[in-house]
Short mmCIF file of C-alpha atoms in Angstrom, two decimals:
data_model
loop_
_atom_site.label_atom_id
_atom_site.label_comp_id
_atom_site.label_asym_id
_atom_site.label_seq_id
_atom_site.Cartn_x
_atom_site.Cartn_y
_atom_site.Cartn_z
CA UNK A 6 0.00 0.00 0.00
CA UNK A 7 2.56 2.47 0.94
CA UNK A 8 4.56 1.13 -2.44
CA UNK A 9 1.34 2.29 -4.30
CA UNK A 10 0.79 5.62 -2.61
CA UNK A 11 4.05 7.04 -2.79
CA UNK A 12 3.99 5.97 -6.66
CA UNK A 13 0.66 8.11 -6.82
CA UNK A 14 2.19 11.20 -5.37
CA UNK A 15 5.34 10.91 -7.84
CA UNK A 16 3.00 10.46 -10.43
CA UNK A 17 1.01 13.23 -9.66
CA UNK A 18 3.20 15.56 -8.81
CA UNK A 19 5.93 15.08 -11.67
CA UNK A 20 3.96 14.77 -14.46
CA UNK A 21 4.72 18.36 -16.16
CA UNK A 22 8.48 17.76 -15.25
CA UNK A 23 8.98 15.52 -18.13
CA UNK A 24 12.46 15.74 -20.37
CA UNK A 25 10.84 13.19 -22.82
CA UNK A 26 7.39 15.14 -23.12
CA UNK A 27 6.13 11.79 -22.04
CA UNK A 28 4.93 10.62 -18.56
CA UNK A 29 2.97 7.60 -16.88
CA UNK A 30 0.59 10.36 -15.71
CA UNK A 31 -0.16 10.89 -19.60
CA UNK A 32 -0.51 7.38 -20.47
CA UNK A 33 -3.03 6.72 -17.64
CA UNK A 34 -5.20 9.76 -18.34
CA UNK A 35 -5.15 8.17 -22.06
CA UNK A 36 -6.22 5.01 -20.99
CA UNK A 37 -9.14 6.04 -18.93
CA UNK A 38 -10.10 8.48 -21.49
CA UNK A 39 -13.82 6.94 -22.99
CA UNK A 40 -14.78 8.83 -25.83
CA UNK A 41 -13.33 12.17 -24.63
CA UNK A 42 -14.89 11.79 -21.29
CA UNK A 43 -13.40 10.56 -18.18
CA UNK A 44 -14.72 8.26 -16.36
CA UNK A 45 -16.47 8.68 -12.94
CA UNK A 46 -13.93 9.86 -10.42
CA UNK A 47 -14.18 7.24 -7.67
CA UNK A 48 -13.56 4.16 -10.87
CA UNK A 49 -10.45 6.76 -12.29
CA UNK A 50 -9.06 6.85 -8.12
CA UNK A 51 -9.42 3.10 -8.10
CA UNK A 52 -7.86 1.83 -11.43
CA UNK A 53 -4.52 4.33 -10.36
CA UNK A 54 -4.51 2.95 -6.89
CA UNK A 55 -4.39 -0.80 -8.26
CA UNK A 56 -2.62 0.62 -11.50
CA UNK A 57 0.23 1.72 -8.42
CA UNK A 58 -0.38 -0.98 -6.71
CA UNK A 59 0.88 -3.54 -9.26
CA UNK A 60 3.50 -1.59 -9.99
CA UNK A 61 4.78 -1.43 -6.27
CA UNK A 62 4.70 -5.01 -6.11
CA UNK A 63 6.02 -5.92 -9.32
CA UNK A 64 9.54 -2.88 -9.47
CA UNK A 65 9.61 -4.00 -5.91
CA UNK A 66 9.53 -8.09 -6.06
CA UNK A 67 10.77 -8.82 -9.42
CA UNK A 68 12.38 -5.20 -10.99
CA UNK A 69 10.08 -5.77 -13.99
CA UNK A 70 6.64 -3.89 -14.75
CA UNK A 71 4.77 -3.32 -17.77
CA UNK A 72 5.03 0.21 -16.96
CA UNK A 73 8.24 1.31 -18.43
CA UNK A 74 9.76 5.04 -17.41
CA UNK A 75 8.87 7.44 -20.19
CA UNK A 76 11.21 10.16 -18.74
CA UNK A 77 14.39 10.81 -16.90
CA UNK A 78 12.72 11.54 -13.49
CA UNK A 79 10.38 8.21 -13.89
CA UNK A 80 13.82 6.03 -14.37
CA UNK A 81 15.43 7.54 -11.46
CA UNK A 82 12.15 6.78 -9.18
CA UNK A 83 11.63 3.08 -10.69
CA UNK A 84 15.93 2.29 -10.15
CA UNK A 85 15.91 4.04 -6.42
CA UNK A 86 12.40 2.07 -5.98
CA UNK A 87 14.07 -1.30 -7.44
CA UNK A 88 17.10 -0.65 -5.29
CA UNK A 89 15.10 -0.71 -2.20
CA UNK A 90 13.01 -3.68 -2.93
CA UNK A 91 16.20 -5.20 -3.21
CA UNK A 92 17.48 -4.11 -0.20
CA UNK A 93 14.02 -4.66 1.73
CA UNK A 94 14.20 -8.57 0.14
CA UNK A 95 17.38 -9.17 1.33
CA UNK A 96 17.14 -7.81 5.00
CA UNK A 97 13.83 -9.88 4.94
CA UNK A 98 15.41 -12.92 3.99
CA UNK A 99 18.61 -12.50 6.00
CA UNK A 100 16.52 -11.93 9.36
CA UNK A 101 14.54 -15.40 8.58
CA UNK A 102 17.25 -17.32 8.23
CA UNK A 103 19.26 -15.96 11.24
CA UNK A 104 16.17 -17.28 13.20
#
């Protein structure tokens, strides 16, 4: 959860910061986009949520996502997020088997 909310606030926040002219904040707003109207607000909240969600887990777990970087700031985020993942899976694993 924590994975999926700070990958909201980057997104959010960063999104007209771009050095590519493309972001993930663009490629969701296309992808919820129905006929030139968004959907309702509380579906649009929920599929980012999961949308960070599953990203979280996956960067985190397995350094792989669907959801490539588009720009230099993105890349930075996903290899410091990868980095700790990492980090957190090894301490994790460490501390069980000292048990």
């Amino acid at each position: 959860h924590l994975g999926a909310c700070l990958w909201w606030t980057f997104v959010t926040g960063t999104f007209d910061q771009t050095t590519t002219g493309k972001s993930w904040h663009d490629d969701l707003m296309a992808a919820v986009d129905l006929n030139g109207e968004l959907a309702m607000e509380t579906t649009l909240l929920l599929y980012w949520y999961l949308q960070g969600l599953y990203w979280s887990v996956t960067a985190m777990f397995s350094g792989a996502s669907f959801m490539v970087p588009t720009n230099s700031l993105e890349c930075l985020f996903a290899i410091c997020y990868v980095i700790f993942g990492m980090l957190f899976g090894s301490t994790l694993i460490s501390s069980v088997a000292a048990m």
